[in-house]
Coordinates of C-alpha atoms in Angstrom, one line a residue:
M385 CA 105.5 70.0 146.6
A386 CA 102.8 72.2 145.1
A387 CA 105.0 75.2 145.4
A388 CA 107.8 73.3 143.6
N389 CA 105.4 72.5 140.8
V390 CA 104.4 76.1 140.4
K391 CA 108.1 77.2 140.3
S392 CA 108.9 74.6 137.8
S393 CA 106.0 75.6 135.6
S394 CA 107.0 79.2 135.8
T395 CA 110.6 78.4 134.9
K396 CA 109.7 76.2 132.0
T397 CA 107.3 78.7 130.4
R398 CA 109.1 81.9 131.3
S399 CA 110.1 82.4 127.6
P400 CA 107.4 84.3 125.8
H401 CA 107.9 82.2 122.6
N402 CA 105.0 79.8 123.0
P403 CA 103.1 78.8 119.8
R404 CA 99.7 80.0 121.1
I405 CA 100.5 83.7 121.2
Y406 CA 101.7 83.4 117.6
F407 CA 98.5 81.5 116.6
I408 CA 96.3 84.2 118.2
T409 CA 98.4 86.9 116.5
F410 CA 98.0 85.4 113.0
L411 CA 94.2 84.9 113.5
A412 CA 93.8 88.6 114.5
C413 CA 95.9 89.6 111.5
L414 CA 93.2 88.5 109.2
G415 CA 92.2 92.1 109.7
S416 CA 95.4 93.2 108.1
W417 CA 94.7 90.9 105.2
M418 CA 91.5 92.9 104.6
F419 CA 93.6 96.1 104.5
G420 CA 96.6 95.0 102.5
Y421 CA 94.8 92.9 99.9
N422 CA 92.3 95.7 99.2
N423 CA 95.0 98.3 98.9
S424 CA 96.9 96.4 96.3
V425 CA 94.2 94.7 94.3
I426 CA 92.5 97.9 93.3
A427 CA 95.7 99.3 91.8
G428 CA 95.8 96.4 89.3
V429 CA 92.1 96.0 88.7
L430 CA 91.9 99.6 87.5
V431 CA 94.2 98.8 84.6
L432 CA 92.6 95.5 83.6
P433 CA 91.0 95.7 80.1
S434 CA 87.8 94.1 81.2
F435 CA 87.4 96.6 84.1
E436 CA 88.0 99.6 81.8
R437 CA 85.5 98.2 79.3
D438 CA 82.7 97.2 81.8
F439 CA 82.9 100.5 83.7
N440 CA 83.3 102.7 80.6
L441 CA 86.4 104.4 82.0
P442 CA 87.7 107.4 80.0
P443 CA 91.0 107.0 78.2
V444 CA 94.0 106.5 80.5
G445 CA 96.0 109.7 81.2
T446 CA 93.0 112.0 80.8
K447 CA 91.7 114.2 83.6
E448 CA 88.3 112.4 83.5
N449 CA 90.0 109.1 84.0
N450 CA 92.1 110.5 86.9
N451 CA 88.9 111.7 88.6
V452 CA 87.1 108.4 88.3
T453 CA 90.0 106.3 89.4
G454 CA 90.8 108.8 92.2
N455 CA 87.2 108.5 93.5
I456 CA 87.3 104.7 93.4
V457 CA 90.6 104.7 95.4
S458 CA 90.0 107.5 97.8
L459 CA 86.5 106.5 99.0
L460 CA 88.2 103.7 100.9
Q461 CA 90.2 106.3 102.8
L462 CA 87.1 108.3 103.6
G463 CA 85.4 105.2 104.9
G464 CA 88.5 104.3 106.9
F465 CA 88.4 107.7 108.6
V466 CA 84.8 107.2 109.6
G467 CA 85.4 103.6 110.6
C468 CA 88.2 104.5 112.9
L469 CA 86.1 107.0 114.9
G470 CA 83.1 104.7 115.1
T471 CA 85.3 101.9 116.4
F472 CA 85.8 103.7 119.7
G473 CA 82.3 103.1 120.9
V474 CA 82.3 99.6 119.6
M475 CA 85.5 98.7 121.5
K476 CA 84.3 100.5 124.7
Y477 CA 81.0 98.6 124.9
F478 CA 81.6 95.4 123.0
G479 CA 85.3 94.8 123.6
R480 CA 88.1 94.0 121.2
K481 CA 86.4 90.8 119.9
G482 CA 83.2 92.7 119.2
A483 CA 85.1 95.4 117.3
M484 CA 86.8 92.8 115.1
I485 CA 83.4 91.1 114.3
V486 CA 81.7 94.4 113.4
S487 CA 84.7 95.4 111.3
G488 CA 84.7 92.1 109.4
A489 CA 81.0 92.2 108.8
V490 CA 80.9 95.7 107.4
Y491 CA 83.9 95.0 105.2
L492 CA 82.2 91.8 104.0
V493 CA 79.2 93.8 102.8
G494 CA 81.5 96.2 100.9
A495 CA 83.4 93.4 99.2
V496 CA 80.1 91.8 98.0
M497 CA 78.9 95.1 96.6
Q498 CA 82.1 95.6 94.6
T499 CA 82.1 92.1 93.3
F500 CA 78.6 92.3 92.0
S501 CA 78.5 95.9 90.9
H502 CA 78.3 94.7 87.2
G503 CA 79.9 97.8 85.7
G504 CA 78.0 100.3 87.8
L505 CA 80.1 103.0 89.4
P506 CA 77.6 103.9 92.2
P507 CA 77.7 100.4 93.8
M508 CA 81.4 100.3 93.2
F509 CA 81.8 103.6 95.1
A510 CA 79.5 102.4 97.9
G511 CA 81.4 99.1 98.2
R512 CA 84.7 100.9 98.5
F513 CA 83.3 103.1 101.2
F514 CA 81.9 100.2 103.2
C515 CA 85.2 98.3 102.9
G516 CA 86.9 101.5 104.2
L517 CA 84.6 101.4 107.2
G518 CA 85.6 97.9 108.0
I519 CA 89.3 98.4 107.4
G520 CA 89.2 101.6 109.5
G521 CA 88.0 99.6 112.5
A522 CA 90.4 96.7 111.9
T523 CA 93.4 99.1 111.7
V524 CA 92.5 100.4 115.2
V525 CA 91.6 97.2 117.0
V526 CA 94.0 94.6 115.6
P527 CA 97.4 96.2 116.5
L528 CA 95.9 97.3 119.9
Y529 CA 94.6 93.8 120.6
I530 CA 97.9 92.2 119.8
A531 CA 99.9 94.7 121.9
E532 CA 97.7 94.0 124.9
L533 CA 98.2 90.2 124.7
A534 CA 101.9 90.3 123.8
P535 CA 104.8 89.7 126.2
P536 CA 107.0 92.9 126.2
S537 CA 110.2 91.2 125.0
I538 CA 108.5 90.3 121.7
R539 CA 105.7 92.8 121.5
G540 CA 107.4 94.8 118.7
F541 CA 107.7 91.6 116.6
L542 CA 104.2 90.4 117.3
V543 CA 102.6 93.8 116.5
G544 CA 104.9 93.8 113.5
I545 CA 103.3 90.6 112.3
Y546 CA 100.3 92.8 111.6
E547 CA 102.3 94.7 109.1
I548 CA 104.0 91.5 107.7
N549 CA 100.6 90.1 107.0
N550 CA 99.6 93.4 105.5
Q551 CA 102.5 93.1 103.0
L552 CA 101.8 89.4 102.3
S553 CA 98.2 90.2 101.5
S554 CA 99.3 93.2 99.4
L555 CA 101.7 90.9 97.5
M556 CA 98.8 88.5 96.9
G557 CA 96.7 91.3 95.6
Y558 CA 99.3 92.4 93.0
W559 CA 99.9 88.9 91.8
T560 CA 96.2 88.0 91.7
N561 CA 95.8 90.8 89.2
Y562 CA 98.7 89.6 87.2
I563 CA 97.3 86.0 87.0
A564 CA 93.9 87.3 86.2
N565 CA 95.3 89.4 83.3
E566 CA 97.4 86.4 82.1
Y567 CA 94.9 83.6 82.3
L568 CA 91.4 85.1 82.1
P569 CA 90.1 86.6 78.8
P570 CA 89.6 90.3 78.8
T571 CA 86.1 89.7 77.3
S572 CA 85.0 88.2 80.6
R573 CA 83.9 90.2 83.6
H574 CA 85.4 87.4 85.8
Q575 CA 88.8 89.0 85.0
W576 CA 88.1 91.8 87.5
Q577 CA 85.3 90.1 89.6
I578 CA 87.5 87.2 90.9
P579 CA 90.3 89.5 92.3
L580 CA 87.6 91.6 94.0
A581 CA 85.6 88.6 95.3
M582 CA 88.7 87.3 97.1
Q583 CA 88.3 90.2 99.5
I584 CA 85.4 88.2 101.1
V585 CA 87.7 85.5 102.4
P586 CA 89.7 87.3 105.1
S587 CA 86.7 89.2 106.5
A588 CA 84.6 86.0 106.8
L589 CA 87.5 84.2 108.5
L590 CA 88.1 87.1 110.9
I591 CA 84.4 87.0 112.0
L592 CA 84.6 83.2 112.7
A593 CA 88.0 83.5 114.5
A594 CA 86.7 86.3 116.8
L595 CA 83.4 84.4 117.5
F596 CA 84.9 81.0 118.3
I597 CA 88.7 81.2 119.1
L598 CA 90.2 84.6 120.0
P599 CA 90.1 85.5 123.7
E600 CA 89.2 88.9 125.0
S601 CA 92.0 91.2 126.1
P602 CA 92.8 90.6 129.8
R603 CA 93.6 94.3 130.3
L604 CA 90.1 95.2 129.1
L605 CA 88.5 92.6 131.3
I606 CA 90.3 93.9 134.4
K607 CA 89.1 97.4 133.5
Q608 CA 85.6 96.0 133.3
G609 CA 85.9 94.3 136.7
R610 CA 86.0 90.8 135.3
K611 CA 89.2 89.7 137.0
L612 CA 88.5 86.0 137.0
Q613 CA 87.9 85.9 133.3
A614 CA 91.0 88.1 132.8
R615 CA 93.1 85.5 134.8
Q616 CA 91.7 82.6 132.7
N617 CA 92.4 84.4 129.4
L618 CA 95.9 85.4 130.3
A619 CA 96.7 81.9 131.6
W620 CA 95.4 80.4 128.3
V621 CA 97.4 82.8 126.2
R622 CA 100.6 82.2 128.2
K623 CA 99.9 78.4 128.4
L624 CA 100.2 78.5 132.2
D625 CA 98.2 77.5 135.2
P626 CA 95.8 80.4 136.2
N627 CA 97.6 80.5 139.6
D628 CA 101.1 80.5 138.2
E629 CA 103.4 83.2 139.6
V630 CA 104.0 84.6 136.1
V631 CA 100.3 85.1 135.6
N632 CA 100.0 86.6 139.1
R633 CA 102.8 89.1 138.4
E634 CA 101.3 90.3 135.0
L635 CA 97.8 90.7 136.5
E636 CA 99.1 92.6 139.5
E637 CA 100.9 95.1 137.3
M638 CA 97.9 95.5 135.1
E639 CA 95.6 96.0 138.2
E640 CA 98.0 98.6 139.7
A641 CA 98.3 100.6 136.5
I642 CA 94.5 100.6 135.9
K643 CA 93.7 101.4 139.5
M644 CA 96.1 104.4 139.4
Q645 CA 94.6 105.6 136.2
D646 CA 90.9 105.1 137.2
A647 CA 91.5 106.9 140.6
P648 CA 94.2 109.5 140.0
P649 CA 95.4 111.6 143.0
L650 CA 93.3 114.5 144.0
T651 CA 96.1 116.9 143.1
V652 CA 95.9 115.6 139.5
V653 CA 92.2 115.9 139.3
H654 CA 92.2 119.4 140.8
K655 CA 95.0 120.5 138.5
H656 CA 93.4 119.3 135.2
G657 CA 89.8 119.7 136.2
G658 CA 86.8 117.6 134.9
G659 CA 84.2 118.8 132.6
K660 CA 81.9 117.3 129.9
L661 CA 84.8 116.5 127.6
G662 CA 85.9 113.6 129.8
L663 CA 88.5 111.4 128.2
L664 CA 88.9 113.7 125.3
K665 CA 90.3 116.3 127.7
E666 CA 92.6 113.8 129.3
L667 CA 94.4 113.3 126.0
W668 CA 95.9 116.7 126.6
W669 CA 97.1 116.1 130.1
K670 CA 100.8 116.2 130.6
G671 CA 102.1 112.7 130.2
N672 CA 99.4 111.9 127.7
R673 CA 99.9 114.9 125.5
E674 CA 103.4 113.9 124.4
R675 CA 102.2 110.5 123.4
V676 CA 99.3 111.8 121.4
L677 CA 101.4 114.3 119.5
I678 CA 104.1 111.8 118.7
A679 CA 101.5 109.2 117.5
L680 CA 99.7 111.8 115.4
G681 CA 103.1 112.8 113.9
L682 CA 103.9 109.2 113.0
M683 CA 100.5 108.5 111.4
V684 CA 100.6 111.7 109.3
G685 CA 104.3 111.0 108.6
Q686 CA 103.5 107.6 107.2
N687 CA 101.4 109.2 104.5
L688 CA 103.9 111.9 103.8
T689 CA 106.4 109.3 102.7
G690 CA 104.4 109.2 99.5
I691 CA 103.6 105.5 99.9
Q692 CA 99.9 105.9 99.1
G693 CA 100.6 107.4 95.7
M694 CA 103.2 104.6 95.1
N695 CA 100.9 101.8 96.3
F696 CA 97.8 102.8 94.4
Y697 CA 99.5 104.1 91.2
T698 CA 102.6 101.9 90.8
P699 CA 101.4 101.0 87.2
T700 CA 101.3 104.7 86.3
V701 CA 104.7 105.3 87.9
F702 CA 106.3 102.4 86.1
R703 CA 104.8 103.5 82.8
S704 CA 106.3 106.9 83.3
I705 CA 109.9 105.7 83.7
G706 CA 110.0 103.1 80.9
F707 CA 107.8 100.1 81.3
D708 CA 104.9 99.5 78.9
G709 CA 102.1 97.0 78.4
T710 CA 99.6 95.7 81.0
K711 CA 101.5 92.5 81.6
V712 CA 104.9 94.1 82.1
V713 CA 103.5 96.9 84.3
L714 CA 101.6 94.4 86.5
L715 CA 104.7 92.2 86.7
A716 CA 106.8 95.2 87.8
S717 CA 104.1 96.2 90.4
G718 CA 104.1 92.7 91.7
M719 CA 107.9 92.8 92.2
F720 CA 107.4 96.1 94.0
A721 CA 105.2 94.2 96.5
V722 CA 107.7 91.4 96.8
V723 CA 110.4 93.9 97.8
K724 CA 108.1 95.6 100.4
T725 CA 107.2 92.2 101.9
V726 CA 110.8 90.9 102.2
A727 CA 112.0 94.2 103.7
T728 CA 109.2 94.3 106.2
I729 CA 109.8 90.7 107.3
I730 CA 113.5 91.3 107.7
S731 CA 113.0 94.4 109.8
L732 CA 110.3 93.0 112.1
F733 CA 111.8 89.6 112.5
F734 CA 115.4 90.6 113.2
F735 CA 115.7 94.3 114.1
I736 CA 112.7 95.9 115.8
D737 CA 113.3 94.3 119.2
R738 CA 117.1 94.5 118.9
L739 CA 117.9 97.9 117.4
G740 CA 114.6 99.5 118.6
R741 CA 112.0 101.7 117.0
R742 CA 114.0 104.9 116.8
K743 CA 117.1 103.6 114.8
L744 CA 114.9 101.9 112.3
L745 CA 112.8 105.0 111.6
L746 CA 116.0 107.1 111.1
T747 CA 117.5 104.5 108.7
S748 CA 114.2 104.4 106.8
S749 CA 113.9 108.1 106.5
V750 CA 117.4 108.5 104.9
G751 CA 117.0 105.6 102.4
T752 CA 113.5 106.5 101.2
S753 CA 114.3 110.2 100.8
L754 CA 117.4 109.6 98.7
A755 CA 115.5 107.3 96.4
L756 CA 112.7 109.9 95.9
W757 CA 115.2 112.7 95.3
Y758 CA 116.8 110.7 92.4
I759 CA 113.5 109.7 90.8
G760 CA 112.3 113.3 90.9
A761 CA 115.5 114.6 89.5
F762 CA 115.4 112.1 86.7
I763 CA 111.9 112.9 85.7
T764 CA 112.6 116.7 85.9
A765 CA 115.9 116.5 83.9
K766 CA 114.4 114.4 81.1
H767 CA 111.2 116.5 80.9
I768 CA 109.2 113.3 81.0
D769 CA 105.4 113.4 80.4
L770 CA 104.0 110.9 82.9
S771 CA 100.9 110.3 80.8
K772 CA 102.9 108.6 78.1
P773 CA 105.2 105.6 78.1
Q774 CA 108.9 106.4 77.9
E775 CA 111.9 104.9 76.1
K776 CA 114.2 103.0 78.4
S777 CA 117.6 104.5 79.2
V778 CA 120.4 103.9 81.7
A779 CA 119.2 106.8 83.9
G780 CA 115.6 105.3 83.6
W781 CA 116.8 101.9 84.8
V782 CA 118.4 103.6 87.8
A783 CA 115.1 105.3 88.5
I784 CA 113.3 101.9 88.3
V785 CA 115.9 100.5 90.8
C786 CA 115.3 103.5 93.0
V787 CA 111.5 102.6 93.1
Y788 CA 112.5 99.3 94.6
V789 CA 115.1 100.9 96.9
Y790 CA 112.3 103.2 98.1
A791 CA 110.0 100.2 98.7
A792 CA 112.7 98.5 100.7
F793 CA 113.7 101.4 103.0
F794 CA 110.0 102.5 103.5
S795 CA 109.1 98.9 104.6
F796 CA 112.2 98.8 106.9
A797 CA 110.4 101.1 109.4
W798 CA 107.8 103.6 108.2
N799 CA 105.6 100.7 107.2
G800 CA 105.5 98.6 110.3
V801 CA 107.2 100.4 113.2
V802 CA 104.6 103.2 113.2
W803 CA 101.8 100.7 114.0
V804 CA 103.9 99.0 116.7
Y805 CA 104.8 102.4 118.4
V806 CA 101.2 103.7 118.4
A807 CA 99.8 100.4 119.7
E808 CA 102.1 100.3 122.7
I809 CA 102.5 103.8 124.2
F810 CA 99.0 104.8 125.5
P811 CA 97.7 104.1 129.1
I812 CA 94.7 101.7 129.2
R813 CA 92.4 104.5 130.4
I814 CA 92.7 106.4 127.1
K815 CA 94.0 103.6 124.8
E816 CA 90.8 103.1 122.7
L817 CA 90.1 106.8 122.2
A818 CA 93.7 107.7 121.4
A819 CA 94.1 104.8 119.0
C820 CA 90.9 105.7 117.2
I821 CA 91.8 109.4 116.8
C822 CA 95.4 108.7 115.7
T823 CA 94.4 106.0 113.2
A824 CA 91.6 108.2 111.9
T825 CA 94.2 110.9 111.3
L826 CA 96.1 108.4 109.2
W827 CA 93.1 107.8 107.0
L828 CA 92.1 111.5 107.0
T829 CA 95.5 112.5 105.6
Q830 CA 95.6 109.5 103.3
F831 CA 92.4 110.5 101.6
P832 CA 93.6 113.8 99.9
I833 CA 96.9 112.1 98.9
A834 CA 95.1 109.1 97.3
R835 CA 92.6 111.4 95.7
A836 CA 95.1 113.9 94.3
S837 CA 97.9 111.5 93.3
P838 CA 96.8 110.9 89.7
N839 CA 96.6 114.6 89.0
M840 CA 99.8 115.3 91.0
L841 CA 101.7 112.8 89.0
A842 CA 100.4 114.2 85.7
E843 CA 100.8 117.9 86.5
W844 CA 103.7 118.1 88.9
K845 CA 105.9 115.4 87.3
G846 CA 109.2 115.3 89.3
G847 CA 107.7 117.7 91.9
F848 CA 105.5 114.8 93.1
F849 CA 108.6 112.9 94.3
F850 CA 110.4 116.1 95.5
L851 CA 107.4 116.9 97.8
F852 CA 107.6 113.6 99.6
A853 CA 111.4 113.5 99.7
G854 CA 111.4 116.8 101.4
C855 CA 108.8 115.6 103.9
L856 CA 110.9 112.6 104.7
T857 CA 113.9 114.8 105.4
V858 CA 111.9 116.8 107.9
M859 CA 110.4 113.7 109.5
G860 CA 113.8 112.1 109.9
T861 CA 115.0 115.2 111.7
G862 CA 111.9 115.0 114.0
V863 CA 112.6 111.4 114.8
W864 CA 116.2 112.3 115.8
F865 CA 115.2 115.0 118.2
L866 CA 111.7 114.1 119.5
L867 CA 111.1 110.3 119.4
P868 CA 112.0 108.3 122.6
E869 CA 112.8 104.6 122.5
T870 CA 110.3 102.1 123.9
K871 CA 111.7 98.7 123.1
G872 CA 111.6 96.2 126.0
K873 CA 109.1 98.2 128.1
T874 CA 105.9 96.7 129.4
L875 CA 102.8 98.6 128.5
E876 CA 102.5 99.6 132.2
R877 CA 106.0 101.0 132.2
M878 CA 105.6 103.4 129.4
D879 CA 105.2 106.0 132.1
D880 CA 108.9 105.7 132.7
V881 CA 109.4 107.0 129.1
F882 CA 106.7 109.6 128.8
G883 CA 105.7 110.5 132.3
S884 CA 102.3 109.8 133.9
A885 CA 99.2 111.9 133.9
Y886 CA 97.7 109.9 136.8
G887 CA 100.2 110.0 139.5
D888 CA 103.9 109.7 140.3
V889 CA 105.7 107.1 138.2
V890 CA 107.5 106.0 141.5
E891 CA 104.2 104.3 142.6
V892 CA 104.5 101.8 139.8
E893 CA 108.2 101.4 140.3
L894 CA 107.8 100.7 144.0
G895 CA 105.2 98.1 143.1
N896 CA 107.7 96.4 140.9
Y897 CA 110.4 96.7 143.5
R898 CA 108.0 95.2 146.1
R899 CA 107.3 92.2 143.9
E900 CA 111.0 91.7 143.1
G901 CA 111.8 91.9 146.8
R902 CA 109.1 89.4 147.7
E903 CA 110.4 86.9 145.2
K904 CA 114.0 87.3 146.5
G905 CA 113.0 87.0 150.2
I906 CA 114.2 90.6 150.9
F907 CA 111.1 91.7 152.8
E908 CA 111.0 89.6 155.9
K909 CA 109.4 90.3 159.3
G910 CA 110.8 93.5 160.9
K911 CA 112.3 94.7 157.6
M912 CA 111.1 97.7 155.5
D913 CA 108.7 97.4 152.6
P914 CA 107.5 100.3 150.3
V915 CA 103.9 101.3 150.7
D916 CA 101.5 102.0 147.8
G917 CA 101.1 105.7 147.1
G918 CA 103.5 108.4 148.1
G919 CA 106.7 106.3 148.4
A920 CA 106.7 106.1 152.3
L921 CA 108.1 103.1 154.0
R922 CA 106.6 100.9 156.6
E923 CA 107.5 97.8 158.6
V924 CA 106.3 94.5 157.2
V925 CA 104.4 92.4 159.7
E926 CA 103.8 88.9 158.6
E927 CA 100.4 87.5 159.3

């Protein structure tokens, strides 16, 4: 009777679509609200009349103004780079929950500093840097945490919810600036303080969620030897009894993979050697090396789409191709965020776990590059001075449409698929270090682009768009030839795709075959059953 109950429970809950995993995902994605809102709100705040007055900004379009605004924007990227690297130690010793708490707390300090800077550039700079530290940590731990808790059949979508929330918060940032400009007087410092103060909300909520609701990652708990807690957490996330067969199966696969990685065969250890570099050296082992190089390429590639220049300086871009006036420019920028949000949701809701990661990245590369080629050609052919508003024309309206086409195709894959792919491909043994280094690379390459974009737009004109269009063309070619598909694979079965640095892939496959045989009653007394390690066969003797 008890066995029948277990079977019934497993059958009833076999679908991964239970409300609890979505609830956990959305709470963790408060970290992406820190990221997305901050990125978008600063773009609009910089053009608010009250901000320009209180901070004594030089005239718009001058080199001095470009330098000040470039510093305000890019200090976030510098902080993000440092925060990514620092998060490795926090995750290793305090877990995923601890990393989310620390990231939220540091970000909260930075948000308060910005809000109460009272026209002083030094506290504004410091606040941006502290927010970057917090965001850097969140961009590492949140996608990784969601991937470790997600069932494989919907992992792409669940990790994609991180990017959906990123876009929703970005949308909110753009429209908060529009509302502040529309309804708050430019004579009041509240016009820029209120949009910046709203950064406090997601960081405070993330701290509370991590303290009181979110469970620790079962994979991390197993690695720490806390198997009972791992079982309880996984059962709670899956809404199953701790002894349910579905829970047993997932835990067994996690334990097999972690055991193999923690104690690799002597031939592997002898081949690669040890040394003081430890895990850092393991990143370059065959089977790991391919994953690291692909992840680094994707992270750098996301910045080479030109999105940072477009995100932070959309008001400048729209002014250059025909829009004028603070209200109109902020409205156009808000619609830019709407298009990004809708495209991201469509991609991650309907396509990422159906078409896969590779096809989406290819489609995105083609669409974004074509849009940028046209915008660059329009600006070059018309000899447009980006520091001055332009008269509207048919070609200009097409260029404006291309900005939105660019936003849609970028959001179709390069926006969210990158985070999904990097969060899912690494073995648990090197996951924290690899995720930190790869995400830090994103911030490191984002920093010079964000810092240089105002001057690049002013001096290069159409060349700014040609540069990123060319990069997208190269990146699409790289995806075609180098990127393997990972949809539908469990985290432990990524070795099937990339190879294993810690032993023969067949060991994991035999483990899966053994479990499947056990469920189907294939392995009975006197029949053959695969043995762990080496792929030999033995007779099964029932106790």
